[in-house]
Amino acid sequence: SAAKKVTVVGSGNWGCAIAKIIAKNCARHDEFQNEVTMWMFEEQVEHRGIKRKLSEVFNESKENVKYLPGKVLPDNIRAEPDLKKAAEGADIYVWVLPHQFVPRTVSSMGPVKEGAMSVSLIKGGLELEGGKMGLCSDVLRKLLKHNVSVLMGANVANEVADEQFCEATLGTDAPEKDQNLLVKLFDCATFRVRAVSDIAGVELCGALKNVVALGAGFCDGLQFGSNTKAAIIRIGLEEMTTFIRHFHPSVKDSTFLESCGVADLITTCFGGRNRKCAEAFVKAGGKGWVDIEKELLGGQKLQGTLTAQEIWPIIEAHKLTSRLPLFTTIYQIAFEGKDPKSIVSLSPAIEDAN
Ligand code: NAD
Ligand code: 13P
């Protein structure tokens, strides 16, 4: 069958890093068209003292000077600022936007080709829909009316862009030939992909670990050491399990041991942006999240704070606060002025949970 056209929807820090892998794979595998289109949300940047369009600078230099500076991407990636043009005629869409921009973006992209499919790399976007947990991939599935897989893992973007070895988990229910195609699109010697059938488990791990990372960052802000952080990671994993099992009893235990589970939780709690901003939140005492995000991330987006706000009404509605004392405390520290030190006084509720 004809070579597949791949469009990456999003070109931030992770969007650009994964586009590098995708473009190399498209160049070496006959199953894909060589050129990869990357939709770039257009903005003006100051480049070498001149105001320029981000996409123009990218197409000249193959460097996203704002979101992944210093890394040159392969020649066969073309940035397209017009969403409709970028999306037109694609066979495979790779979604990699901060989750708050997803509904608006999908609804303005125009019709998609019959038989196309998507894979979402987006960590976040949870809401209650008629008593059931709605995922970001559900939103994409509903709007696009085609098969949607997810790819999550311990993948801090800058390290992936440097081609340091890591792994990722593809959650998919696509037909076997499409699963193999998706693995081929992402897998390489330094980015090992394993497919599992547990889409909800994979995606929920990716979203919830960002909330735990806020807790890890609070600990760093309080200057606690690695024992304390390890405890937060362990409790966090336990609460991720409790939360996910509550809404998706069919989640597989093995999912938590994949890259999307324990490995992503660990890397995010040590090397992620959520951790970094949460540390600053404690150290700067009283500064708001919007300012911290702006000052520390230079346009990149925090997902854990939004996810904490998304899951809070869900936790309350399902009366899960006593079973999720860490998630509850992280929300209260982040948004209700609770003392950050309370992150280490969870014990009674944790005993109740067992
Ligand atoms: P990012 O944090 O770098 O976000 C900035 C991106 O958002 C830019 O491309 C910007 O152009 C775009 N943007 C800004 N305003 C917009 C608008 N109104 N509409 C559409 N786009 C807009 O993005 P990222 O790091 O690529 O993250 C995307 C997803 O990937 C997130 O869900 C994140 O959790 C996940 N992820 C990130 C990493 C990482 O290390 N950065 C790793 C794995 C997964
Ligand atoms: P942050 O968004 O906290 O940087 O996490 C990145 C990530 O998802 C690593 O896998």
JSON list of N, CA and C and ligand atoms in Angstrom, two decimals, residues 10-16 39-43 54 64 67 96-99 101 104-105 121-124 153 155-158 209-210 273 299-303, ligand 1:
[
{"chain": "A", "resi": 10, "resn": "GLY", "atom": "N", "xyz": [1.72, 19.91, 16.67]},
{"chain": "A", "resi": 10, "resn": "GLY", "atom": "CA", "xyz": [2.36, 20.49, 17.84]},
{"chain": "A", "resi": 10, "resn": "GLY", "atom": "C", "xyz": [3.86, 20.51, 17.64]},
{"chain": "A", "resi": 11, "resn": "SER", "atom": "N", "xyz": [4.51, 21.54, 18.15]},
{"chain": "A", "resi": 11, "resn": "SER", "atom": "CA", "xyz": [5.94, 21.69, 17.92]},
{"chain": "A", "resi": 11, "resn": "SER", "atom": "C", "xyz": [6.60, 22.38, 19.10]},
{"chain": "A", "resi": 12, "resn": "GLY", "atom": "N", "xyz": [6.18, 21.98, 20.30]},
{"chain": "A", "resi": 12, "resn": "GLY", "atom": "CA", "xyz": [6.81, 22.49, 21.52]},
{"chain": "A", "resi": 12, "resn": "GLY", "atom": "C", "xyz": [8.05, 21.67, 21.83]},
{"chain": "A", "resi": 13, "resn": "ASN", "atom": "N", "xyz": [8.40, 21.65, 23.09]},
{"chain": "A", "resi": 13, "resn": "ASN", "atom": "CA", "xyz": [9.61, 20.98, 23.57]},
{"chain": "A", "resi": 13, "resn": "ASN", "atom": "C", "xyz": [9.59, 19.48, 23.22]},
{"chain": "A", "resi": 14, "resn": "TRP", "atom": "N", "xyz": [8.50, 18.80, 23.56]},
{"chain": "A", "resi": 14, "resn": "TRP", "atom": "CA", "xyz": [8.38, 17.37, 23.25]},
{"chain": "A", "resi": 14, "resn": "TRP", "atom": "C", "xyz": [8.03, 17.16, 21.78]},
{"chain": "A", "resi": 15, "resn": "GLY", "atom": "N", "xyz": [7.19, 18.02, 21.25]},
{"chain": "A", "resi": 15, "resn": "GLY", "atom": "CA", "xyz": [6.81, 17.89, 19.84]},
{"chain": "A", "resi": 15, "resn": "GLY", "atom": "C", "xyz": [8.04, 17.86, 18.94]},
{"chain": "A", "resi": 16, "resn": "CYS", "atom": "N", "xyz": [8.98, 18.76, 19.20]},
{"chain": "A", "resi": 16, "resn": "CYS", "atom": "CA", "xyz": [10.19, 18.82, 18.35]},
{"chain": "A", "resi": 16, "resn": "CYS", "atom": "C", "xyz": [11.11, 17.63, 18.60]},
{"chain": "A", "resi": 39, "resn": "TRP", "atom": "N", "xyz": [2.80, 20.80, 12.43]},
{"chain": "A", "resi": 39, "resn": "TRP", "atom": "CA", "xyz": [2.05, 22.03, 12.61]},
{"chain": "A", "resi": 39, "resn": "TRP", "atom": "C", "xyz": [2.70, 22.87, 13.71]},
{"chain": "A", "resi": 40, "resn": "MET", "atom": "N", "xyz": [2.99, 24.12, 13.37]},
{"chain": "A", "resi": 40, "resn": "MET", "atom": "CA", "xyz": [3.64, 25.01, 14.32]},
{"chain": "A", "resi": 40, "resn": "MET", "atom": "C", "xyz": [2.72, 26.17, 14.63]},
{"chain": "A", "resi": 41, "resn": "PHE", "atom": "N", "xyz": [2.33, 26.29, 15.89]},
{"chain": "A", "resi": 41, "resn": "PHE", "atom": "CA", "xyz": [1.55, 27.45, 16.34]},
{"chain": "A", "resi": 41, "resn": "PHE", "atom": "C", "xyz": [2.44, 28.68, 16.14]},
{"chain": "A", "resi": 42, "resn": "GLU", "atom": "N", "xyz": [1.97, 29.57, 15.28]},
{"chain": "A", "resi": 42, "resn": "GLU", "atom": "CA", "xyz": [2.86, 30.68, 14.86]},
{"chain": "A", "resi": 42, "resn": "GLU", "atom": "C", "xyz": [3.03, 31.73, 15.94]},
{"chain": "A", "resi": 43, "resn": "GLU", "atom": "N", "xyz": [4.22, 32.18, 16.11]},
{"chain": "A", "resi": 43, "resn": "GLU", "atom": "CA", "xyz": [4.45, 33.35, 16.96]},
{"chain": "A", "resi": 43, "resn": "GLU", "atom": "C", "xyz": [5.70, 34.09, 16.49]},
{"chain": "A", "resi": 54, "resn": "LEU", "atom": "N", "xyz": [8.38, 32.29, 13.96]},
{"chain": "A", "resi": 54, "resn": "LEU", "atom": "CA", "xyz": [9.03, 31.07, 14.46]},
{"chain": "A", "resi": 54, "resn": "LEU", "atom": "C", "xyz": [9.15, 30.00, 13.37]},
{"chain": "A", "resi": 64, "resn": "ASN", "atom": "N", "xyz": [13.98, 24.78, 16.45]},
{"chain": "A", "resi": 64, "resn": "ASN", "atom": "CA", "xyz": [12.93, 25.55, 17.10]},
{"chain": "A", "resi": 64, "resn": "ASN", "atom": "C", "xyz": [13.61, 26.38, 18.19]},
{"chain": "A", "resi": 67, "resn": "TYR", "atom": "N", "xyz": [11.39, 26.68, 21.63]},
{"chain": "A", "resi": 67, "resn": "TYR", "atom": "CA", "xyz": [10.96, 25.54, 22.48]},
{"chain": "A", "resi": 67, "resn": "TYR", "atom": "C", "xyz": [11.97, 24.40, 22.60]},
{"chain": "A", "resi": 96, "resn": "VAL", "atom": "N", "xyz": [0.75, 16.22, 19.90]},
{"chain": "A", "resi": 96, "resn": "VAL", "atom": "CA", "xyz": [1.70, 16.53, 20.96]},
{"chain": "A", "resi": 96, "resn": "VAL", "atom": "C", "xyz": [1.63, 18.02, 21.31]},
{"chain": "A", "resi": 97, "resn": "LEU", "atom": "N", "xyz": [0.47, 18.35, 21.88]},
{"chain": "A", "resi": 97, "resn": "LEU", "atom": "CA", "xyz": [0.19, 19.74, 22.31]},
{"chain": "A", "resi": 97, "resn": "LEU", "atom": "C", "xyz": [-0.04, 19.75, 23.82]},
{"chain": "A", "resi": 98, "resn": "PRO", "atom": "N", "xyz": [0.21, 20.86, 24.49]},
{"chain": "A", "resi": 98, "resn": "PRO", "atom": "CA", "xyz": [-0.30, 20.96, 25.85]},
{"chain": "A", "resi": 98, "resn": "PRO", "atom": "C", "xyz": [-1.82, 20.73, 25.82]},
{"chain": "A", "resi": 99, "resn": "HIS", "atom": "N", "xyz": [-2.34, 19.95, 26.78]},
{"chain": "A", "resi": 99, "resn": "HIS", "atom": "CA", "xyz": [-3.70, 19.42, 26.61]},
{"chain": "A", "resi": 99, "resn": "HIS", "atom": "C", "xyz": [-4.78, 20.49, 26.57]},
{"chain": "A", "resi": 101, "resn": "PHE", "atom": "N", "xyz": [-4.96, 23.00, 24.79]},
{"chain": "A", "resi": 101, "resn": "PHE", "atom": "CA", "xyz": [-5.19, 23.52, 23.44]},
{"chain": "A", "resi": 101, "resn": "PHE", "atom": "C", "xyz": [-5.85, 22.51, 22.51]},
{"chain": "A", "resi": 104, "resn": "ARG", "atom": "N", "xyz": [-9.79, 23.13, 20.92]},
{"chain": "A", "resi": 104, "resn": "ARG", "atom": "CA", "xyz": [-9.82, 24.22, 19.94]},
{"chain": "A", "resi": 104, "resn": "ARG", "atom": "C", "xyz": [-9.06, 23.84, 18.67]},
{"chain": "A", "resi": 105, "resn": "THR", "atom": "N", "xyz": [-7.95, 23.17, 18.83]},
{"chain": "A", "resi": 105, "resn": "THR", "atom": "CA", "xyz": [-7.13, 22.81, 17.67]},
{"chain": "A", "resi": 105, "resn": "THR", "atom": "C", "xyz": [-7.86, 21.78, 16.80]},
{"chain": "A", "resi": 121, "resn": "LEU", "atom": "N", "xyz": [0.37, 11.87, 22.34]},
{"chain": "A", "resi": 121, "resn": "LEU", "atom": "CA", "xyz": [1.51, 11.88, 23.28]},
{"chain": "A", "resi": 121, "resn": "LEU", "atom": "C", "xyz": [1.23, 12.87, 24.41]},
{"chain": "A", "resi": 122, "resn": "ILE", "atom": "N", "xyz": [-0.04, 13.24, 24.53]},
{"chain": "A", "resi": 122, "resn": "ILE", "atom": "CA", "xyz": [-0.44, 14.32, 25.43]},
{"chain": "A", "resi": 122, "resn": "ILE", "atom": "C", "xyz": [-0.72, 13.79, 26.83]},
{"chain": "A", "resi": 123, "resn": "LYS", "atom": "N", "xyz": [-0.04, 14.36, 27.82]},
{"chain": "A", "resi": 123, "resn": "LYS", "atom": "CA", "xyz": [-0.21, 13.91, 29.21]},
{"chain": "A", "resi": 123, "resn": "LYS", "atom": "C", "xyz": [-1.10, 14.89, 29.95]},
{"chain": "A", "resi": 124, "resn": "GLY", "atom": "N", "xyz": [-2.36, 14.56, 30.11]},
{"chain": "A", "resi": 124, "resn": "GLY", "atom": "CA", "xyz": [-3.30, 15.43, 30.81]},
{"chain": "A", "resi": 124, "resn": "GLY", "atom": "C", "xyz": [-4.61, 15.48, 30.05]},
{"chain": "A", "resi": 153, "resn": "GLY", "atom": "N", "xyz": [5.79, 7.70, 28.23]},
{"chain": "A", "resi": 153, "resn": "GLY", "atom": "CA", "xyz": [6.96, 7.04, 28.79]},
{"chain": "A", "resi": 153, "resn": "GLY", "atom": "C", "xyz": [7.86, 8.02, 29.51]},
{"chain": "A", "resi": 155, "resn": "ASN", "atom": "N", "xyz": [10.33, 10.18, 29.23]},
{"chain": "A", "resi": 155, "resn": "ASN", "atom": "CA", "xyz": [10.85, 10.82, 28.02]},
{"chain": "A", "resi": 155, "resn": "ASN", "atom": "C", "xyz": [11.03, 12.33, 28.20]},
{"chain": "A", "resi": 156, "resn": "VAL", "atom": "N", "xyz": [11.87, 12.75, 29.10]},
{"chain": "A", "resi": 156, "resn": "VAL", "atom": "CA", "xyz": [12.15, 14.19, 29.21]},
{"chain": "A", "resi": 156, "resn": "VAL", "atom": "C", "xyz": [12.73, 14.65, 27.86]},
{"chain": "A", "resi": 157, "resn": "ALA", "atom": "N", "xyz": [12.06, 15.63, 27.26]},
{"chain": "A", "resi": 157, "resn": "ALA", "atom": "CA", "xyz": [12.30, 15.95, 25.85]},
{"chain": "A", "resi": 157, "resn": "ALA", "atom": "C", "xyz": [13.75, 16.28, 25.50]},
{"chain": "A", "resi": 158, "resn": "ASN", "atom": "N", "xyz": [14.40, 17.08, 26.33]},
{"chain": "A", "resi": 158, "resn": "ASN", "atom": "CA", "xyz": [15.77, 17.49, 25.98]},
{"chain": "A", "resi": 158, "resn": "ASN", "atom": "C", "xyz": [16.71, 16.29, 25.90]},
{"chain": "A", "resi": 209, "resn": "LYS", "atom": "N", "xyz": [1.13, 11.17, 36.80]},
{"chain": "A", "resi": 209, "resn": "LYS", "atom": "CA", "xyz": [2.50, 11.31, 37.33]},
{"chain": "A", "resi": 209, "resn": "LYS", "atom": "C", "xyz": [2.91, 12.79, 37.40]},
{"chain": "A", "resi": 210, "resn": "ASN", "atom": "N", "xyz": [2.30, 13.63, 36.58]},
{"chain": "A", "resi": 210, "resn": "ASN", "atom": "CA", "xyz": [2.60, 15.06, 36.64]},
{"chain": "A", "resi": 210, "resn": "ASN", "atom": "C", "xyz": [2.13, 15.68, 37.96]},
{"chain": "A", "resi": 273, "resn": "ARG", "atom": "N", "xyz": [9.64, 19.47, 34.42]},
{"chain": "A", "resi": 273, "resn": "ARG", "atom": "CA", "xyz": [9.27, 20.89, 34.60]},
{"chain": "A", "resi": 273, "resn": "ARG", "atom": "C", "xyz": [8.29, 21.07, 35.75]},
{"chain": "A", "resi": 299, "resn": "GLY", "atom": "N", "xyz": [7.65, 29.95, 28.05]},
{"chain": "A", "resi": 299, "resn": "GLY", "atom": "CA", "xyz": [6.64, 29.66, 27.02]},
{"chain": "A", "resi": 299, "resn": "GLY", "atom": "C", "xyz": [6.19, 28.21, 27.04]},
{"chain": "A", "resi": 300, "resn": "GLN", "atom": "N", "xyz": [7.02, 27.30, 27.57]},
{"chain": "A", "resi": 300, "resn": "GLN", "atom": "CA", "xyz": [6.57, 25.92, 27.73]},
{"chain": "A", "resi": 300, "resn": "GLN", "atom": "C", "xyz": [5.47, 25.89, 28.78]},
{"chain": "A", "resi": 301, "resn": "LYS", "atom": "N", "xyz": [4.71, 24.78, 28.77]},
{"chain": "A", "resi": 301, "resn": "LYS", "atom": "CA", "xyz": [3.51, 24.76, 29.61]},
{"chain": "A", "resi": 301, "resn": "LYS", "atom": "C", "xyz": [3.58, 23.69, 30.70]},
{"chain": "A", "resi": 302, "resn": "LEU", "atom": "N", "xyz": [3.09, 24.08, 31.88]},
{"chain": "A", "resi": 302, "resn": "LEU", "atom": "CA", "xyz": [2.96, 23.14, 33.00]},
{"chain": "A", "resi": 302, "resn": "LEU", "atom": "C", "xyz": [1.67, 22.35, 32.81]},
{"chain": "A", "resi": 303, "resn": "GLN", "atom": "N", "xyz": [1.73, 21.04, 32.98]},
{"chain": "A", "resi": 303, "resn": "GLN", "atom": "CA", "xyz": [0.51, 20.24, 32.84]},
{"chain": "A", "resi": 303, "resn": "GLN", "atom": "C", "xyz": [0.00, 19.73, 34.19]},
{"chain": "B", "resi": 1, "resn": "NAD", "atom": "P1", "xyz": [5.48, 22.85, 25.53]},
{"chain": "B", "resi": 1, "resn": "NAD", "atom": "O1", "xyz": [5.33, 22.76, 26.99]},
{"chain": "B", "resi": 1, "resn": "NAD", "atom": "O2", "xyz": [6.82, 23.16, 24.98]},
{"chain": "B", "resi": 1, "resn": "NAD", "atom": "O3", "xyz": [4.35, 23.90, 25.12]},
{"chain": "B", "resi": 1, "resn": "NAD", "atom": "C1", "xyz": [4.42, 24.90, 24.29]},
{"chain": "B", "resi": 1, "resn": "NAD", "atom": "C2", "xyz": [3.73, 24.60, 22.98]},
{"chain": "B", "resi": 1, "resn": "NAD", "atom": "O4", "xyz": [2.38, 25.06, 23.03]},
{"chain": "B", "resi": 1, "resn": "NAD", "atom": "C3", "xyz": [4.41, 25.34, 21.85]},
{"chain": "B", "resi": 1, "resn": "NAD", "atom": "O5", "xyz": [4.54, 24.53, 20.72]},
{"chain": "B", "resi": 1, "resn": "NAD", "atom": "C4", "xyz": [3.45, 26.49, 21.58]},
{"chain": "B", "resi": 1, "resn": "NAD", "atom": "O6", "xyz": [3.52, 26.94, 20.27]},
{"chain": "B", "resi": 1, "resn": "NAD", "atom": "C5", "xyz": [2.13, 25.82, 21.83]},
{"chain": "B", "resi": 1, "resn": "NAD", "atom": "N1", "xyz": [1.03, 26.74, 22.03]},
{"chain": "B", "resi": 1, "resn": "NAD", "atom": "C6", "xyz": [1.01, 27.88, 22.73]},
{"chain": "B", "resi": 1, "resn": "NAD", "atom": "N2", "xyz": [-0.21, 28.48, 22.63]},
{"chain": "B", "resi": 1, "resn": "NAD", "atom": "C7", "xyz": [-0.95, 27.67, 21.84]},
{"chain": "B", "resi": 1, "resn": "NAD", "atom": "C8", "xyz": [-2.29, 27.72, 21.35]},
{"chain": "B", "resi": 1, "resn": "NAD", "atom": "N3", "xyz": [-3.11, 28.73, 21.69]},
{"chain": "B", "resi": 1, "resn": "NAD", "atom": "N4", "xyz": [-2.72, 26.71, 20.57]},
{"chain": "B", "resi": 1, "resn": "NAD", "atom": "C9", "xyz": [-1.92, 25.68, 20.26]},
{"chain": "B", "resi": 1, "resn": "NAD", "atom": "N5", "xyz": [-0.65, 25.59, 20.66]},
{"chain": "B", "resi": 1, "resn": "NAD", "atom": "C10", "xyz": [-0.17, 26.56, 21.46]},
{"chain": "B", "resi": 1, "resn": "NAD", "atom": "O7", "xyz": [4.91, 21.56, 24.79]},
{"chain": "B", "resi": 1, "resn": "NAD", "atom": "P2", "xyz": [5.45, 20.06, 24.85]},
{"chain": "B", "resi": 1, "resn": "NAD", "atom": "O8", "xyz": [6.56, 19.92, 25.83]},
{"chain": "B", "resi": 1, "resn": "NAD", "atom": "O9", "xyz": [5.67, 19.64, 23.45]},
{"chain": "B", "resi": 1, "resn": "NAD", "atom": "O10", "xyz": [4.22, 19.28, 25.50]},
{"chain": "B", "resi": 1, "resn": "NAD", "atom": "C11", "xyz": [3.14, 18.73, 24.79]},
{"chain": "B", "resi": 1, "resn": "NAD", "atom": "C12", "xyz": [2.63, 17.52, 25.55]},
{"chain": "B", "resi": 1, "resn": "NAD", "atom": "O11", "xyz": [3.68, 16.55, 25.65]},
{"chain": "B", "resi": 1, "resn": "NAD", "atom": "C13", "xyz": [2.19, 17.80, 27.00]},
{"chain": "B", "resi": 1, "resn": "NAD", "atom": "O12", "xyz": [1.01, 17.09, 27.27]},
{"chain": "B", "resi": 1, "resn": "NAD", "atom": "C14", "xyz": [3.33, 17.25, 27.84]},
{"chain": "B", "resi": 1, "resn": "NAD", "atom": "O13", "xyz": [2.90, 16.77, 29.10]},
{"chain": "B", "resi": 1, "resn": "NAD", "atom": "C15", "xyz": [3.80, 16.09, 26.98]},
{"chain": "B", "resi": 1, "resn": "NAD", "atom": "N6", "xyz": [5.19, 15.67, 27.21]},
{"chain": "B", "resi": 1, "resn": "NAD", "atom": "C16", "xyz": [6.19, 16.59, 27.38]},
{"chain": "B", "resi": 1, "resn": "NAD", "atom": "C17", "xyz": [7.49, 16.16, 27.58]},
{"chain": "B", "resi": 1, "resn": "NAD", "atom": "C18", "xyz": [8.63, 17.12, 27.77]},
{"chain": "B", "resi": 1, "resn": "NAD", "atom": "O14", "xyz": [9.68, 16.73, 28.29]},
{"chain": "B", "resi": 1, "resn": "NAD", "atom": "N7", "xyz": [8.49, 18.38, 27.34]},
{"chain": "B", "resi": 1, "resn": "NAD", "atom": "C19", "xyz": [7.78, 14.80, 27.57]},
{"chain": "B", "resi": 1, "resn": "NAD", "atom": "C20", "xyz": [6.75, 13.89, 27.38]},
{"chain": "B", "resi": 1, "resn": "NAD", "atom": "C21", "xyz": [5.45, 14.35, 27.20]}
]
